Amino acid sequence: MPGPASVRFEDVAFRHRPGLPYVHQQVSFEVPGTGMTAFVGPSGAGKSTVFALIERFYEATGGRVLVDGKDVRDWSLPQLRSAIGYVEQDAAALAGTLRENLVFAAPGATDDEIRDVLARTKLDTLVERLPHGWDTPVGHRGSKLSGGERQRIAIARALLRKPRLLLLDEATSQLDAVNELALRDVITEVARETTVLVVAHRLSTVTGADRIVVMDAGRVRSVGTHEELVGQDRLYAQLTATQLLAPAR
Ligand SMILES: Nc1ncnc2c1ncn2[C@@H]1O[C@H](COP(=O)(O)OP(=O)(O)O)[C@@H](O)[C@H]1O
Ligand SMILES: [Mg+2]
């Protein structure tokens, strides 16, 4: 069983088309296996593009994107994608039951595996509360769920596939304190055994990260821990002071 994946950007440049401005310019950073790395920066800084380049939704215009030390262009696409769990910003739940929502991308998952993932994502109390447990329909687009629950379901769905790398584009919607805490705990827990990269919009996620990559206008401004960056990076200090790491899209 291969362990958590490492990620490395080497002077990555990227633009969507010739003639368009560069979205990444000389982006470099290194992420070892396991642990949580938070990406912060103003809207349009290029954070989500980091994920898109790792997944090879796009290919770098210059430089290299490496997963496990291997250029993503040298990976077979199915192999690369199956190593990665990707949780989109404002992840929607699907019509159908909670169980169907979870096994959607992992049809072979056993009940034990589902129970385990529900406990890890702190959804076991939700299941107890639902009238028919995990066989309860959660409504079109998960409208009967809170934003925090929907995102934890999306994480649970990704975890059932046993990813070696979890990419999480955090929701910007305001979560209540309980949901926010639960989400932070889940991410911290997952990061013990999987490499977690999170585009973080919440201060509580960022302060708990092992390293923070501060991006602005397609460049990496600085990398460090919360304590290091507060004193060293004016933009970072500003973002954390307003408790608003990025405006809602
Ligand atoms: N499909 C696209 N075509 C052209 N430009 C794009 C496209 N997608 C995103 N961009 C531009 O790329 C830049 C970075 O986007 P993104 O990585 O989503 O930023 P962030 O996640 O930090 O808010 C933005 O200026 C955005 O307008
Ligand atoms: Mg984004």
PDB file of C-alpha atoms in Angstrom, residues 45-143:
ATOM      1  CA  ALA A  45      -4.378  34.645  -6.467  1.00  0.00           C
ATOM      2  CA  GLY A  46      -4.190  31.246  -8.186  1.00  0.00           C
ATOM      3  CA  LYS A  47      -5.021  28.914  -5.286  1.00  0.00           C
ATOM      4  CA  SER A  48      -7.612  26.758  -7.034  1.00  0.00           C
ATOM      5  CA  THR A  49      -5.327  26.633 -10.072  1.00  0.00           C
ATOM      6  CA  VAL A  50      -2.727  24.851  -7.888  1.00  0.00           C
ATOM      7  CA  PHE A  51      -5.241  22.030  -7.450  1.00  0.00           C
ATOM      8  CA  ALA A  52      -6.197  22.013 -11.130  1.00  0.00           C
ATOM      9  CA  LEU A  53      -2.532  21.624 -12.109  1.00  0.00           C
ATOM     10  CA  ILE A  54      -2.001  18.784  -9.621  1.00  0.00           C
ATOM     11  CA  GLU A  55      -5.050  16.956 -10.995  1.00  0.00           C
ATOM     12  CA  ARG A  56      -3.810  17.767 -14.513  1.00  0.00           C
ATOM     13  CA  PHE A  57      -7.060  19.418 -15.474  1.00  0.00           C
ATOM     14  CA  TYR A  58      -4.563  21.836 -17.030  1.00  0.00           C
ATOM     15  CA  GLU A  59      -0.888  21.404 -17.877  1.00  0.00           C
ATOM     16  CA  ALA A  60       1.793  23.826 -16.743  1.00  0.00           C
ATOM     17  CA  THR A  61       2.995  26.269 -19.383  1.00  0.00           C
ATOM     18  CA  GLY A  62       6.456  26.241 -17.800  1.00  0.00           C
ATOM     19  CA  GLY A  63       8.205  24.504 -14.912  1.00  0.00           C
ATOM     20  CA  ARG A  64       7.159  21.195 -13.396  1.00  0.00           C
ATOM     21  CA  VAL A  65       4.452  19.798 -11.130  1.00  0.00           C
ATOM     22  CA  LEU A  66       5.662  16.676  -9.334  1.00  0.00           C
ATOM     23  CA  VAL A  67       3.664  14.136  -7.352  1.00  0.00           C
ATOM     24  CA  ASP A  68       5.850  11.629  -5.513  1.00  0.00           C
ATOM     25  CA  GLY A  69       8.821  13.185  -7.287  1.00  0.00           C
ATOM     26  CA  LYS A  70       7.373  12.291 -10.680  1.00  0.00           C
ATOM     27  CA  ASP A  71       6.210  14.875 -13.216  1.00  0.00           C
ATOM     28  CA  VAL A  72       2.409  14.669 -13.456  1.00  0.00           C
ATOM     29  CA  ARG A  73       2.824  14.504 -17.251  1.00  0.00           C
ATOM     30  CA  ASP A  74       4.602  11.156 -16.762  1.00  0.00           C
ATOM     31  CA  TRP A  75       1.792   9.698 -14.655  1.00  0.00           C
ATOM     32  CA  SER A  76      -1.007   7.745 -16.279  1.00  0.00           C
ATOM     33  CA  LEU A  77      -4.048   9.955 -15.818  1.00  0.00           C
ATOM     34  CA  PRO A  78      -6.253   7.280 -14.194  1.00  0.00           C
ATOM     35  CA  GLN A  79      -3.455   6.436 -11.745  1.00  0.00           C
ATOM     36  CA  LEU A  80      -2.888  10.080 -10.882  1.00  0.00           C
ATOM     37  CA  ARG A  81      -6.582  10.812 -10.414  1.00  0.00           C
ATOM     38  CA  SER A  82      -7.207   7.693  -8.331  1.00  0.00           C
ATOM     39  CA  ALA A  83      -4.472   8.794  -5.912  1.00  0.00           C
ATOM     40  CA  ILE A  84      -6.266  12.096  -5.336  1.00  0.00           C
ATOM     41  CA  GLY A  85      -9.448  12.969  -3.486  1.00  0.00           C
ATOM     42  CA  TYR A  86     -10.737  16.362  -4.547  1.00  0.00           C
ATOM     43  CA  VAL A  87     -13.399  18.206  -2.598  1.00  0.00           C
ATOM     44  CA  GLU A  88     -14.700  21.215  -4.452  1.00  0.00           C
ATOM     45  CA  GLN A  89     -15.594  24.532  -2.979  1.00  0.00           C
ATOM     46  CA  ASP A  90     -19.259  24.512  -1.892  1.00  0.00           C
ATOM     47  CA  ALA A  91     -19.496  20.800  -2.629  1.00  0.00           C
ATOM     48  CA  ALA A  92     -23.060  19.814  -3.293  1.00  0.00           C
ATOM     49  CA  ALA A  93     -24.732  16.687  -2.000  1.00  0.00           C
ATOM     50  CA  LEU A  94     -26.662  14.635  -4.549  1.00  0.00           C
ATOM     51  CA  ALA A  95     -30.285  13.657  -4.543  1.00  0.00           C
ATOM     52  CA  GLY A  96     -30.658  10.262  -2.889  1.00  0.00           C
ATOM     53  CA  THR A  97     -29.821   8.822   0.496  1.00  0.00           C
ATOM     54  CA  LEU A  98     -26.826   9.658   2.614  1.00  0.00           C
ATOM     55  CA  ARG A  99     -25.409   6.218   1.840  1.00  0.00           C
ATOM     56  CA  GLU A 100     -25.791   6.757  -1.912  1.00  0.00           C
ATOM     57  CA  ASN A 101     -24.038  10.076  -1.505  1.00  0.00           C
ATOM     58  CA  LEU A 102     -21.080   8.333   0.076  1.00  0.00           C
ATOM     59  CA  VAL A 103     -20.616   5.259  -2.138  1.00  0.00           C
ATOM     60  CA  PHE A 104     -21.147   7.217  -5.349  1.00  0.00           C
ATOM     61  CA  ALA A 105     -17.441   7.113  -6.209  1.00  0.00           C
ATOM     62  CA  ALA A 106     -16.603   3.930  -4.290  1.00  0.00           C
ATOM     63  CA  PRO A 107     -19.296   1.385  -5.157  1.00  0.00           C
ATOM     64  CA  GLY A 108     -17.318  -1.452  -3.542  1.00  0.00           C
ATOM     65  CA  ALA A 109     -17.229   0.167  -0.090  1.00  0.00           C
ATOM     66  CA  THR A 110     -18.379  -2.118   2.726  1.00  0.00           C
ATOM     67  CA  ASP A 111     -20.719  -1.080   5.547  1.00  0.00           C
ATOM     68  CA  ASP A 112     -17.773  -1.232   7.952  1.00  0.00           C
ATOM     69  CA  GLU A 113     -15.775   1.137   5.767  1.00  0.00           C
ATOM     70  CA  ILE A 114     -18.743   3.500   5.564  1.00  0.00           C
ATOM     71  CA  ARG A 115     -19.209   3.415   9.347  1.00  0.00           C
ATOM     72  CA  ASP A 116     -15.510   4.119   9.830  1.00  0.00           C
ATOM     73  CA  VAL A 117     -15.543   7.078   7.456  1.00  0.00           C
ATOM     74  CA  LEU A 118     -18.717   8.469   9.062  1.00  0.00           C
ATOM     75  CA  ALA A 119     -17.037   8.368  12.460  1.00  0.00           C
ATOM     76  CA  ARG A 120     -13.885  10.016  11.121  1.00  0.00           C
ATOM     77  CA  THR A 121     -15.855  12.848   9.556  1.00  0.00           C
ATOM     78  CA  LYS A 122     -17.995  13.220  12.693  1.00  0.00           C
ATOM     79  CA  LEU A 123     -21.151  12.423  10.777  1.00  0.00           C
ATOM     80  CA  ASP A 124     -22.130   9.521  13.028  1.00  0.00           C
ATOM     81  CA  THR A 125     -24.257  11.821  15.185  1.00  0.00           C
ATOM     82  CA  LEU A 126     -26.045  13.087  12.060  1.00  0.00           C
ATOM     83  CA  VAL A 127     -26.813   9.489  11.071  1.00  0.00           C
ATOM     84  CA  GLU A 128     -28.270   8.816  14.523  1.00  0.00           C
ATOM     85  CA  ARG A 129     -30.476  11.863  14.184  1.00  0.00           C
ATOM     86  CA  LEU A 130     -31.843  10.975  10.725  1.00  0.00           C
ATOM     87  CA  PRO A 131     -35.164   9.055  10.769  1.00  0.00           C
ATOM     88  CA  HIS A 132     -33.854   6.165   8.641  1.00  0.00           C
ATOM     89  CA  GLY A 133     -30.158   6.438   9.457  1.00  0.00           C
ATOM     90  CA  TRP A 134     -27.924   6.476   6.391  1.00  0.00           C
ATOM     91  CA  ASP A 135     -30.849   5.327   4.228  1.00  0.00           C
ATOM     92  CA  THR A 136     -32.551   8.695   4.745  1.00  0.00           C
ATOM     93  CA  PRO A 137     -32.840  10.816   1.591  1.00  0.00           C
ATOM     94  CA  VAL A 138     -30.843  13.970   2.154  1.00  0.00           C
ATOM     95  CA  GLY A 139     -32.764  15.953  -0.436  1.00  0.00           C
ATOM     96  CA  HIS A 140     -31.999  17.496  -3.762  1.00  0.00           C
ATOM     97  CA  ARG A 141     -28.520  19.009  -3.581  1.00  0.00           C
ATOM     98  CA  GLY A 142     -28.499  18.138   0.107  1.00  0.00           C
ATOM     99  CA  SER A 143     -30.797  21.014   0.965  1.00  0.00           C
TER     100      SER A 143
END
